[in-house]
Amino acid sequence: MKTISEIQQEIIEEFNIFSDWTQRYEYIIELGKSLTLINKKYKIDNYLISGCQSKVWLNAELVGNKIIYTADSDAIITKGIIAILLRVFSNQHPSNIIDANTDFIDVLGLKEHLSPTRANGLSSMIKQIKMYAIAFRTKLA
Amino acid sequence: MINIQKIRADFPILNQKINGKELIYFDNAATSQTPQIVIDKISNYYLGYNSNIHRGVHFLSQKATEAYENARKTIQLHFNASRPYEIIFTSGATHSINIIALGYTKILKKGDEIIISEMEHHSNIVPWQMLCERTGAILKIAPINEDGVLVLDKFKSMCSKKTKLVVITHVSNALGTVNPIESILSISHSFNAKVIIDGAQAAPHFKIDFQALDIDYYVASSHKLYGPTGVGMLYGKERLLNELSLYHGGGEMIHQVTFKKTTYAELPHKFEPGTPNIAGVIGFGEAINYTNSIGLNNINSYEKELMEYATKELDKIKDLKIYGKAKDKTAIISFNIGKLHPYDLGAILDKFGIAVRTGHHCAQPIIDYYKIPGTIRVSFSFYNTKEEIDIMVDSLIRATKMLQ
Ligand SMILES: Cc1ncc(COP(=O)(O)O)c(C=O)c1O
């Protein structure tokens, strides 16, 4: 089982082969298209994290002592970044999720997408991911 | 005539690279750029005569007061208001609208009606909803049609003796539609209703004559008018402004203060309590002078040319749909390409160094009307060029390929 920082390092290395932003974006768009679909029953307002630009739906479930996140968005670039975030955070123990940071996103050259001014739902999504982790850790304790 | 090389040289900010590409600034409806002469005016204020106005007997204060009041005169003459004190300086269009809405708190009664259009900016919706909550007045929405044009007959049939205020944007920030304010004013006035016109998107693009049009209230923001941020104006007819109740207290607005009772100063000072944005107001006045040195008619005809060219070129992109097909439009084009999300296209255009706005443009009711997640909005100014439009169209085609 890889740790969060190992996965982050892995993603950084994958991105290193891209020589410019178009390749990075094409890759993110591909990730967005192949993101595992969130169960339809979670694509409702209760699971919606509203950004005013693009929408994000997020669900979290505790399986054993790990959290499985699923998510979706109506914008494809947002979805691609969701795929990266889920790869990092999903299927991890709540404590590790709480302690993890998202600095690796800067290294990938995607920082602007997590800025609250983009209002695309991603910065709120990260907060929500952590909130779930805090809630589930309490449950496990 | 517009000498584009000369004009672009007036705007130093345009000469820079974003993500390695020449900046193309097509977000003028959100905030326009500021010419050097306005920047100089502001820095000269701080370099030479920064001091408080209307209070000091000393030289700097006199000079600052004079420059501040000159800006008011410049703006009065520009819009042909009958008196300088009918121009109130505010922090922007939003602030101006709130002054009026708060001012009607004691005037409106339960059951009175306020009509606003379906194409208003949130700044011109929320203050009226709040006024309705305070007074029990009823908010009515005048509808638009598929072209993004106000349905004038419907509007007319909504007017009655109960209509006290009609609130309308001169130009829609989301669609570019120019509203027929002459007709709206004459219909509203025939019911004795007062009309509040949001000119945030109109004032930068064409000449407006307050007296000739018999305008009751008009608001605008300096930062969309080639001036600095954080300044705006509220115009009201003298008689109307004097009926509004005051909402903010402080220095500068008073005639006499004792702990028993305070008597208020005259217009315009009673609406400008505290130390205003002096440098901003002086810069705002200079921006109006700059605009007049180019000529709003020249600006308008050049921007029309850009608009027609851009509409024609954008229309060549497969599946591109333009929202807002009014005959009379300013330099704003809102569109989507097929089912692509505006956020995705905007994010990629940014990488190409092109600044556009995506989303609901703070006018969510319009976006809901079209049942879309938002649009891409390009908005032009007289310093933009056809070459920039060509680059944008190419970039959009490339972005579309990446996203499909
Ligand atoms: C039509 C319209 N009204 C009001 C406003 C609000 O202006 P400000 O934010 O400068 O107060 C805007 C700004 O986007 C606008 O476009």
Coordinates of C-alpha atoms and ligand atoms in Angstrom, one line a residue:
Chain A
M1 CA 0.0 0.0 0.0
K2 CA 1.5 3.3 -1.1
T3 CA 1.5 6.3 1.2
I4 CA 0.0 9.6 0.2
S5 CA 3.4 11.2 -0.3
E6 CA 4.6 8.3 -2.4
I7 CA 1.6 8.7 -4.7
Q8 CA 2.2 12.4 -4.9
Q9 CA 5.8 11.8 -5.8
E10 CA 4.7 9.3 -8.5
I11 CA 2.4 11.9 -10.0
I12 CA 5.1 14.5 -10.0
E13 CA 7.4 12.1 -11.9
E14 CA 4.7 11.3 -14.4
F15 CA 4.2 15.0 -15.1
N16 CA 7.9 15.5 -15.5
I17 CA 7.8 14.0 -18.9
F18 CA 5.6 16.7 -20.3
S19 CA 7.5 19.5 -21.9
D20 CA 4.8 22.2 -22.0
W21 CA 1.4 23.0 -20.6
T22 CA -0.5 21.7 -23.6
Q23 CA 0.7 18.2 -22.9
R24 CA -0.1 18.6 -19.2
Y25 CA -3.6 19.8 -20.0
E26 CA -4.2 17.1 -22.6
Y27 CA -3.3 14.5 -19.9
I28 CA -5.6 16.1 -17.4
I29 CA -8.4 16.2 -19.9
E30 CA -7.8 12.4 -20.5
L31 CA -7.9 11.8 -16.8
G32 CA -11.1 13.8 -16.6
K33 CA -12.7 11.6 -19.3
S34 CA -11.7 8.4 -17.6
L35 CA -12.7 9.3 -14.1
T36 CA -14.7 6.5 -12.6
L37 CA -18.3 7.7 -12.5
I38 CA -19.8 8.7 -9.2
N39 CA -22.9 6.7 -8.4
K40 CA -25.9 8.6 -9.8
K41 CA -27.6 8.7 -6.4
Y42 CA -24.8 11.0 -5.2
K43 CA -25.1 13.4 -8.1
I44 CA -27.7 15.5 -6.2
D45 CA -27.6 18.7 -4.4
N46 CA -26.8 17.1 -1.0
Y47 CA -23.4 16.1 -2.3
L48 CA -22.8 19.2 -4.3
I49 CA -19.9 21.5 -3.5
S50 CA -20.8 24.6 -5.2
G51 CA -18.3 26.7 -6.9
C52 CA -19.8 29.3 -9.1
Q53 CA -17.9 28.3 -12.1
S54 CA -18.0 24.6 -12.2
K55 CA -19.9 22.1 -10.0
V56 CA -18.3 19.3 -7.9
W57 CA -20.1 16.4 -6.3
L58 CA -18.3 14.4 -3.6
N59 CA -19.1 11.3 -1.7
A60 CA -17.1 9.5 1.0
E61 CA -17.5 6.0 2.5
L62 CA -15.6 4.2 5.2
V63 CA -14.5 0.8 4.0
G64 CA -12.7 -1.0 6.8
N65 CA -10.4 1.7 8.2
K66 CA -10.0 3.5 4.9
I67 CA -12.0 6.2 3.2
I68 CA -13.2 5.7 -0.4
Y69 CA -14.0 9.0 -2.1
T70 CA -15.9 9.3 -5.4
A71 CA -16.5 12.6 -7.1
D72 CA -17.6 14.2 -10.3
S73 CA -17.8 17.6 -12.0
D74 CA -19.5 19.2 -15.0
A75 CA -16.2 20.7 -16.3
I76 CA -13.6 18.3 -17.7
I77 CA -10.5 20.0 -16.5
T78 CA -12.0 20.2 -13.0
K79 CA -12.7 16.5 -13.4
G80 CA -9.2 15.7 -14.4
I81 CA -7.9 17.4 -11.3
I82 CA -10.4 15.5 -9.2
A83 CA -9.0 12.3 -10.6
I84 CA -5.5 13.3 -9.4
L85 CA -6.9 14.3 -6.0
L86 CA -8.8 11.0 -5.6
R87 CA -5.8 9.0 -6.6
V88 CA -3.9 10.7 -3.7
F89 CA -6.6 10.8 -1.0
S90 CA -8.9 7.9 -1.7
N91 CA -8.3 4.5 -0.1
Q92 CA -6.3 6.0 2.8
H93 CA -6.6 6.1 6.5
P94 CA -8.4 9.2 7.8
S95 CA -5.4 10.3 10.0
N96 CA -3.1 10.3 6.9
I97 CA -5.6 12.3 4.9
I98 CA -5.9 14.9 7.7
D99 CA -2.1 15.3 7.8
A100 CA -1.5 15.4 4.1
N101 CA -1.0 18.7 2.2
T102 CA -1.6 19.6 -1.5
D103 CA 1.6 21.4 -2.2
F104 CA 2.3 18.8 -5.0
I105 CA -0.4 20.6 -7.1
D106 CA 1.9 23.6 -7.3
V107 CA 4.7 21.4 -8.5
L108 CA 2.4 20.1 -11.2
G109 CA 1.8 23.7 -12.4
L110 CA -1.9 23.5 -11.6
K111 CA -1.9 25.8 -8.6
E112 CA -4.4 28.3 -10.2
H113 CA -7.1 25.6 -10.3
L114 CA -7.1 25.3 -6.6
S115 CA -7.3 29.0 -6.0
P116 CA -10.6 30.0 -4.3
T117 CA -10.9 32.9 -6.8
R118 CA -11.3 30.3 -9.6
A119 CA -14.5 29.3 -7.8
N120 CA -14.5 26.0 -9.5
G121 CA -15.3 24.0 -6.4
L122 CA -11.9 22.4 -6.0
S123 CA -10.6 24.3 -3.0
S124 CA -13.9 23.6 -1.2
M125 CA -13.6 20.0 -2.3
I126 CA -10.2 19.6 -0.5
K127 CA -11.7 21.2 2.6
Q128 CA -14.6 18.7 2.4
I129 CA -12.2 15.7 1.9
K130 CA -10.5 16.7 5.1
M131 CA -13.8 17.2 6.9
Y132 CA -14.9 13.7 6.0
A133 CA -11.6 12.4 7.3
I134 CA -12.0 14.2 10.6
A135 CA -15.5 12.8 10.9
F136 CA -14.5 9.3 10.1
R137 CA -11.5 9.3 12.4
T138 CA -13.8 10.2 15.3
K139 CA -16.0 7.3 14.2
L140 CA -13.0 4.9 14.2
A141 CA -11.7 6.0 17.5
Chain B
M1 CA -11.1 58.0 -36.1
I2 CA -9.1 55.8 -33.8
N3 CA -5.3 55.7 -34.0
I4 CA -4.9 52.3 -32.5
Q5 CA -1.1 52.4 -32.2
K6 CA -1.2 55.6 -30.3
I7 CA -4.0 54.5 -28.1
R8 CA -2.4 51.2 -27.2
A9 CA 0.7 53.1 -26.2
D10 CA -1.5 55.0 -23.7
F11 CA -2.1 51.8 -21.8
P12 CA 1.2 50.4 -20.4
I13 CA -0.4 47.3 -18.9
L14 CA -1.2 46.0 -22.4
N15 CA 2.4 45.6 -23.2
Q16 CA 3.2 42.4 -21.3
K17 CA 3.4 38.6 -21.8
I18 CA 1.2 36.2 -19.9
N19 CA 2.3 32.5 -20.0
G20 CA 4.8 33.5 -22.7
K21 CA 2.1 35.0 -25.0
E22 CA 1.2 38.7 -25.6
L23 CA -1.6 39.6 -23.3
I24 CA -5.0 39.9 -25.0
Y25 CA -7.3 41.6 -22.6
F26 CA -11.0 40.8 -23.4
D27 CA -12.4 41.2 -20.0
N28 CA -13.2 44.9 -20.2
A29 CA -16.7 44.6 -19.0
A30 CA -15.4 43.4 -15.6
T31 CA -12.7 46.1 -15.4
S32 CA -11.2 48.2 -18.1
Q33 CA -7.6 49.2 -18.2
T34 CA -6.2 52.6 -17.1
P35 CA -4.3 54.9 -19.3
Q36 CA -1.0 56.4 -18.2
I37 CA -2.4 59.9 -18.0
V38 CA -4.9 58.7 -15.3
I39 CA -2.1 56.8 -13.4
D40 CA -0.1 60.0 -13.5
K41 CA -2.9 62.1 -12.2
I42 CA -3.3 59.8 -9.3
S43 CA 0.5 59.6 -8.5
N44 CA 0.7 63.4 -8.9
Y45 CA -1.9 63.7 -6.2
Y46 CA 0.2 61.6 -3.8
L47 CA 3.4 63.3 -4.9
G48 CA 2.2 66.8 -4.8
Y49 CA -0.9 67.6 -2.8
N50 CA -2.2 64.6 -0.8
S51 CA -4.3 66.0 2.0
N52 CA -7.8 66.0 3.3
I53 CA -10.5 68.0 1.5
H54 CA -13.1 70.5 2.5
R55 CA -11.4 70.9 6.0
G56 CA -8.1 72.6 5.8
V57 CA -7.3 76.2 5.2
H58 CA -3.8 75.3 4.1
F59 CA -2.6 75.2 0.6
L60 CA -2.5 71.5 0.0
S61 CA -6.0 71.0 1.3
Q62 CA -7.3 73.8 -1.0
K63 CA -5.6 72.3 -4.0
A64 CA -6.9 68.8 -3.2
T65 CA -10.4 70.1 -2.7
E66 CA -10.3 72.0 -5.9
A67 CA -9.1 68.9 -7.9
Y68 CA -11.8 66.8 -6.2
E69 CA -14.6 69.3 -7.0
N70 CA -13.2 69.7 -10.5
A71 CA -13.7 66.0 -11.1
R72 CA -17.3 66.5 -10.0
K73 CA -17.8 69.3 -12.6
T74 CA -16.1 67.2 -15.3
I75 CA -18.5 64.4 -14.7
Q76 CA -21.5 66.8 -14.4
L77 CA -20.7 68.3 -17.8
H78 CA -19.9 64.9 -19.4
F79 CA -23.4 63.6 -18.5
N80 CA -25.1 66.9 -18.7
A81 CA -26.5 66.9 -15.2
S82 CA -28.0 70.3 -14.3
R83 CA -26.0 70.8 -11.1
P84 CA -22.6 69.5 -9.9
Y85 CA -24.0 68.5 -6.6
E86 CA -26.4 66.0 -8.3
I87 CA -23.3 63.9 -8.8
I88 CA -22.5 61.9 -5.6
F89 CA -19.2 60.1 -5.4
T90 CA -19.4 56.5 -4.1
S91 CA -17.2 53.5 -4.1
G92 CA -18.9 52.1 -7.2
A93 CA -22.1 51.2 -8.9
T94 CA -23.0 48.7 -6.2
H95 CA -22.6 51.3 -3.5
S96 CA -24.6 53.8 -5.5
I97 CA -27.5 51.4 -5.9
N98 CA -27.5 50.6 -2.2
I99 CA -27.7 54.3 -1.3
I100 CA -30.8 54.7 -3.4
A101 CA -32.4 51.4 -2.1
L102 CA -31.7 52.4 1.5
G103 CA -32.9 55.9 0.8
Y104 CA -36.4 54.5 -0.1
T105 CA -36.8 52.6 3.1
K106 CA -39.1 55.2 4.6
I107 CA -40.7 56.2 1.3
L108 CA -42.1 52.8 0.1
K109 CA -45.1 51.3 1.7
K110 CA -46.4 47.7 2.0
G111 CA -47.8 46.6 -1.4
D112 CA -45.9 49.2 -3.4
E113 CA -44.2 47.6 -6.4
I114 CA -40.7 47.7 -7.8
I115 CA -40.1 46.4 -11.3
I116 CA -36.7 45.1 -12.2
S117 CA -35.7 43.3 -15.4
E118 CA -34.6 39.7 -15.7
M119 CA -31.2 40.7 -17.0
E120 CA -29.9 42.6 -14.0
H121 CA -26.5 42.2 -12.3
H122 CA -26.7 40.7 -8.8
S123 CA -25.7 44.2 -7.5
N124 CA -28.9 45.5 -9.0
I125 CA -31.1 42.7 -7.7
V126 CA -30.1 42.1 -4.1
P127 CA -30.4 45.7 -2.7
W128 CA -34.0 45.7 -4.1
Q129 CA -34.9 42.4 -2.6
M130 CA -33.6 43.8 0.7
L131 CA -35.6 46.9 0.3
C132 CA -38.7 44.8 -0.3
E133 CA -38.0 42.8 2.9
R134 CA -37.7 46.1 4.9
T135 CA -40.8 47.7 3.5
G136 CA -43.2 44.9 2.4
A137 CA -43.0 46.2 -1.2
I138 CA -43.3 43.6 -4.0
L139 CA -40.5 42.9 -6.5
K140 CA -41.7 42.2 -10.0
I141 CA -39.6 40.8 -12.8
A142 CA -39.9 42.2 -16.3
P143 CA -39.1 39.2 -18.6
I144 CA -36.6 38.9 -21.5
N145 CA -37.1 36.9 -24.7
E146 CA -34.8 34.3 -26.3
D147 CA -32.7 37.0 -28.0
G148 CA -32.0 38.5 -24.6
V149 CA -34.2 41.5 -25.3
L150 CA -36.6 43.0 -22.8
V151 CA -40.2 42.4 -23.7
L152 CA -41.4 45.9 -23.7
D153 CA -45.1 45.1 -24.0
K154 CA -44.9 42.8 -21.0
F155 CA -43.1 45.5 -19.1
K156 CA -45.7 48.0 -19.9
S157 CA -48.5 45.7 -18.9
M158 CA -46.8 45.2 -15.5
C159 CA -46.8 48.9 -14.7
S160 CA -49.6 50.4 -12.7
K161 CA -50.3 53.0 -10.1
K162 CA -48.7 50.7 -7.5
T163 CA -45.3 50.8 -9.4
K164 CA -43.1 53.2 -7.5
L165 CA -39.7 52.2 -8.9
V166 CA -38.4 50.8 -12.1
V167 CA -34.9 49.4 -12.0
I168 CA -33.2 48.6 -15.3
T169 CA -29.7 48.2 -16.6
H170 CA -28.8 50.4 -19.5
V171 CA -26.6 47.6 -20.9
S172 CA -26.7 44.0 -19.9
N173 CA -23.2 42.9 -18.6
A174 CA -23.9 39.2 -19.5
L175 CA -25.3 39.7 -23.0
G176 CA -24.4 43.2 -24.2
T177 CA -28.1 44.1 -24.9
V178 CA -28.7 47.9 -24.9
N179 CA -32.1 48.5 -23.3
P180 CA -34.5 51.1 -24.8
I181 CA -34.3 53.5 -21.8
E182 CA -36.2 56.3 -23.6
S183 CA -39.3 54.1 -23.8
I184 CA -38.8 52.7 -20.3
L185 CA -38.5 56.2 -18.9
S186 CA -41.6 57.5 -20.7
I187 CA -43.7 54.5 -19.8
S188 CA -42.6 54.6 -16.1
H189 CA -43.0 58.3 -15.8
S190 CA -46.5 58.0 -17.1
F191 CA -47.3 55.9 -14.0
N192 CA -45.4 58.4 -11.8
A193 CA -42.7 55.8 -11.1
K194 CA -39.1 56.7 -10.7
V195 CA -36.5 55.0 -12.8
I196 CA -33.1 53.8 -11.6
I197 CA -30.7 53.1 -14.4
D198 CA -27.6 51.0 -13.9
G199 CA -25.1 52.5 -16.4
A200 CA -22.1 50.4 -15.3
Q201 CA -21.8 48.9 -18.8
A202 CA -23.1 51.8 -20.8
A203 CA -21.1 54.8 -19.7
P204 CA -17.8 53.4 -21.0
H205 CA -19.2 53.0 -24.5
F206 CA -21.5 55.9 -25.5
K207 CA -22.6 59.4 -24.6
I208 CA -25.6 59.8 -22.2
D209 CA -27.4 63.1 -21.6
F210 CA -29.2 63.0 -18.2
Q211 CA -31.3 66.1 -18.8
A212 CA -32.3 65.4 -22.4
L213 CA -33.4 61.9 -21.4
D214 CA -35.1 63.1 -18.2
I215 CA -33.2 60.5 -16.2
D216 CA -34.1 60.2 -12.5
Y217 CA -31.1 58.2 -11.2
Y218 CA -28.1 56.8 -12.9
V219 CA -25.1 54.9 -11.5
A220 CA -21.7 53.9 -12.9
S221 CA -18.3 52.6 -11.8
S222 CA -15.0 54.3 -12.5
H223 CA -13.1 51.1 -13.0
K224 CA -15.1 50.1 -16.0
L225 CA -14.6 53.6 -17.4
Y226 CA -10.8 53.6 -17.7
G227 CA -10.5 55.0 -14.2
P228 CA -9.3 53.6 -10.9
T229 CA -11.1 50.9 -8.8
G230 CA -13.1 51.7 -5.7
V231 CA -14.8 54.8 -7.1
G232 CA -18.2 55.4 -8.7
M233 CA -21.0 57.8 -9.1
L234 CA -24.6 58.2 -8.3
Y235 CA -26.6 60.8 -10.2
G236 CA -30.0 61.8 -9.0
K237 CA -32.2 64.7 -9.7
E238 CA -31.8 67.2 -6.9
R239 CA -35.4 66.9 -5.7
L240 CA -35.2 63.1 -5.6
L241 CA -31.8 63.0 -3.8
N242 CA -33.2 65.3 -1.1
E243 CA -36.1 62.9 -0.5
L244 CA -33.9 59.9 0.2
S245 CA -33.2 59.1 3.8
L246 CA -29.5 59.0 4.8
Y247 CA -28.0 55.7 5.7
H248 CA -24.4 56.5 6.8
G249 CA -23.4 59.0 9.4
G250 CA -20.0 60.6 9.9
G251 CA -17.9 63.7 9.4
E252 CA -18.2 65.9 6.4
M253 CA -21.9 65.2 6.0
I254 CA -23.0 67.4 8.9
H255 CA -24.1 71.0 9.3
Q256 CA -24.1 71.0 13.1
V257 CA -23.7 68.3 15.6
T258 CA -24.7 68.4 19.2
F259 CA -25.6 65.4 21.3
K260 CA -29.3 66.4 21.0
K261 CA -29.6 66.8 17.3
T262 CA -27.5 66.9 14.2
T263 CA -28.5 68.9 11.2
Y264 CA -27.1 67.7 7.9
A265 CA -25.1 69.4 5.3
E266 CA -26.4 70.0 1.8
L267 CA -26.0 67.9 -1.3
P268 CA -23.6 66.3 -2.3
H269 CA -21.8 66.2 1.1
K270 CA -24.5 64.6 3.1
F271 CA -24.1 61.4 0.9
E272 CA -20.3 61.5 1.2
P273 CA -19.6 61.1 4.9
G274 CA -16.0 60.5 6.0
T275 CA -12.9 61.1 3.9
P276 CA -13.7 59.9 0.4
N277 CA -11.4 58.2 -2.1
I278 CA -9.8 61.5 -3.1
A279 CA -7.1 60.2 -5.4
G280 CA -9.7 57.9 -6.9
V281 CA -12.2 60.6 -7.6
I282 CA -9.5 62.8 -9.2
G283 CA -8.4 59.9 -11.3
F284 CA -12.0 59.2 -12.3
G285 CA -12.4 62.8 -13.5
E286 CA -9.2 62.4 -15.5
A287 CA -10.5 59.2 -17.1
I288 CA -13.5 61.0 -18.3
N289 CA -11.3 63.7 -19.8
Y290 CA -9.2 61.0 -21.5
T291 CA -12.3 59.4 -22.9
N292 CA -13.5 62.7 -24.3
S293 CA -10.1 63.4 -25.8
I294 CA -10.7 60.3 -27.9
G295 CA -14.4 60.9 -28.3
L296 CA -17.1 58.6 -27.3
N297 CA -18.5 58.6 -30.8
N298 CA -15.1 57.4 -32.2
I299 CA -14.9 54.8 -29.4
N300 CA -18.4 53.6 -30.1
S301 CA -18.0 53.2 -33.9
Y302 CA -14.6 51.5 -33.5
E303 CA -16.0 49.1 -30.9
K304 CA -19.0 48.3 -33.2
E305 CA -16.6 47.4 -35.9
L306 CA -14.7 45.1 -33.6
M307 CA -18.0 43.6 -32.4
E308 CA -19.3 42.9 -36.0
Y309 CA -15.9 41.4 -36.9
A310 CA -15.8 39.2 -33.9
T311 CA -19.4 38.0 -34.3
K312 CA -18.7 37.1 -37.9
E313 CA -15.5 35.2 -37.0
L314 CA -16.9 33.5 -34.0
D315 CA -19.9 32.3 -36.0
K316 CA -17.5 30.3 -38.2
I317 CA -16.6 28.1 -35.2
K318 CA -18.6 24.9 -35.4
D319 CA -21.4 24.6 -32.8
L320 CA -20.7 28.0 -31.4
K321 CA -23.8 29.6 -30.0
I322 CA -24.0 33.3 -29.2
Y323 CA -26.4 34.4 -26.4
G324 CA -27.9 37.8 -26.7
K325 CA -29.0 38.7 -30.3
A326 CA -30.4 42.1 -29.7
K327 CA -30.1 44.5 -32.6
D328 CA -28.6 47.1 -30.3
K329 CA -25.6 45.7 -28.5
T330 CA -22.4 47.1 -27.0
A331 CA -19.0 45.4 -27.1
I332 CA -19.9 42.2 -25.3
I333 CA -20.3 38.7 -26.8
S334 CA -21.4 35.8 -24.6
F335 CA -21.2 32.3 -26.1
N336 CA -20.7 28.6 -25.6
I337 CA -19.2 26.0 -27.9
G338 CA -21.3 22.8 -28.2
K339 CA -21.5 21.1 -24.8
L340 CA -18.1 22.3 -23.7
H341 CA -18.0 23.8 -20.2
P342 CA -17.1 27.5 -20.2
Y343 CA -14.7 26.9 -17.4
D344 CA -12.6 24.5 -19.5
L345 CA -12.5 26.9 -22.4
G346 CA -11.6 29.8 -20.2
A347 CA -8.9 28.0 -18.4
I348 CA -7.2 27.1 -21.7
L349 CA -7.6 30.6 -23.2
D350 CA -5.8 31.8 -20.1
K351 CA -2.9 29.6 -21.0
F352 CA -2.9 31.3 -24.4
G353 CA -2.6 34.7 -22.6
I354 CA -6.2 35.6 -23.3
A355 CA -8.3 37.1 -20.5
V356 CA -12.0 36.4 -20.8
R357 CA -14.7 35.9 -18.3
T358 CA -16.5 32.6 -17.7
G359 CA -19.4 31.7 -15.6
H360 CA -22.6 33.4 -14.7
H361 CA -21.2 37.0 -14.7
C362 CA -23.1 37.8 -11.5
A363 CA -26.3 37.7 -13.5
Q364 CA -27.5 34.2 -12.6
P365 CA -31.1 34.7 -13.6
I366 CA -30.1 35.1 -17.3
I367 CA -28.0 32.0 -17.2
D368 CA -30.8 30.1 -15.6
Y369 CA -33.1 31.5 -18.3
Y370 CA -31.0 29.8 -21.0
K371 CA -30.6 26.7 -18.8
I372 CA -26.8 26.6 -19.2
P373 CA -23.9 26.4 -16.7
G374 CA -22.6 29.8 -17.8
T375 CA -21.0 31.4 -20.8
I376 CA -17.7 32.6 -22.1
R377 CA -17.9 36.4 -22.3
V378 CA -15.5 38.4 -24.4
S379 CA -15.8 42.2 -24.0
F380 CA -14.0 44.7 -26.1
S381 CA -12.6 48.1 -25.6
F382 CA -11.2 50.7 -28.0
Y383 CA -7.7 49.5 -27.4
N384 CA -8.4 46.0 -28.7
T385 CA -7.7 45.0 -32.3
K386 CA -9.0 42.6 -35.0
E387 CA -5.7 40.8 -34.8
E388 CA -6.4 40.0 -31.2
I389 CA -9.8 38.7 -32.3
D390 CA -8.1 36.4 -34.9
I391 CA -5.8 35.0 -32.2
M392 CA -8.7 34.4 -29.9
V393 CA -10.7 32.5 -32.6
D394 CA -7.6 30.4 -33.4
S395 CA -7.1 29.7 -29.7
L396 CA -10.7 28.7 -29.3
I397 CA -10.4 26.3 -32.1
R398 CA -7.3 24.8 -30.6
A399 CA -8.9 24.6 -27.1
T400 CA -12.0 22.9 -28.6
K401 CA -9.7 20.3 -30.2
M402 CA -8.0 19.6 -26.9
L403 CA -11.2 19.3 -25.0
Q404 CA -13.0 16.9 -27.5
Ligands
LIG1 C1 -24.4 45.9 -15.0 C2 -23.6 46.0 -13.8 N1 -24.1 46.6 -12.7 C3 -23.4 46.7 -11.6 C4 -22.1 46.2 -11.5 C5 -21.4 46.4 -10.2 O1 -20.3 47.3 -10.3 P1 -19.3 47.4 -9.1 O2 -18.8 46.1 -8.8 O3 -18.2 48.3 -9.7 O4 -20.0 48.1 -8.0 C6 -21.5 45.6 -12.6 C7 -20.2 45.1 -12.5 O5 -19.8 44.0 -12.9 C8 -22.3 45.5 -13.8 O6 -21.8 44.9 -14.9

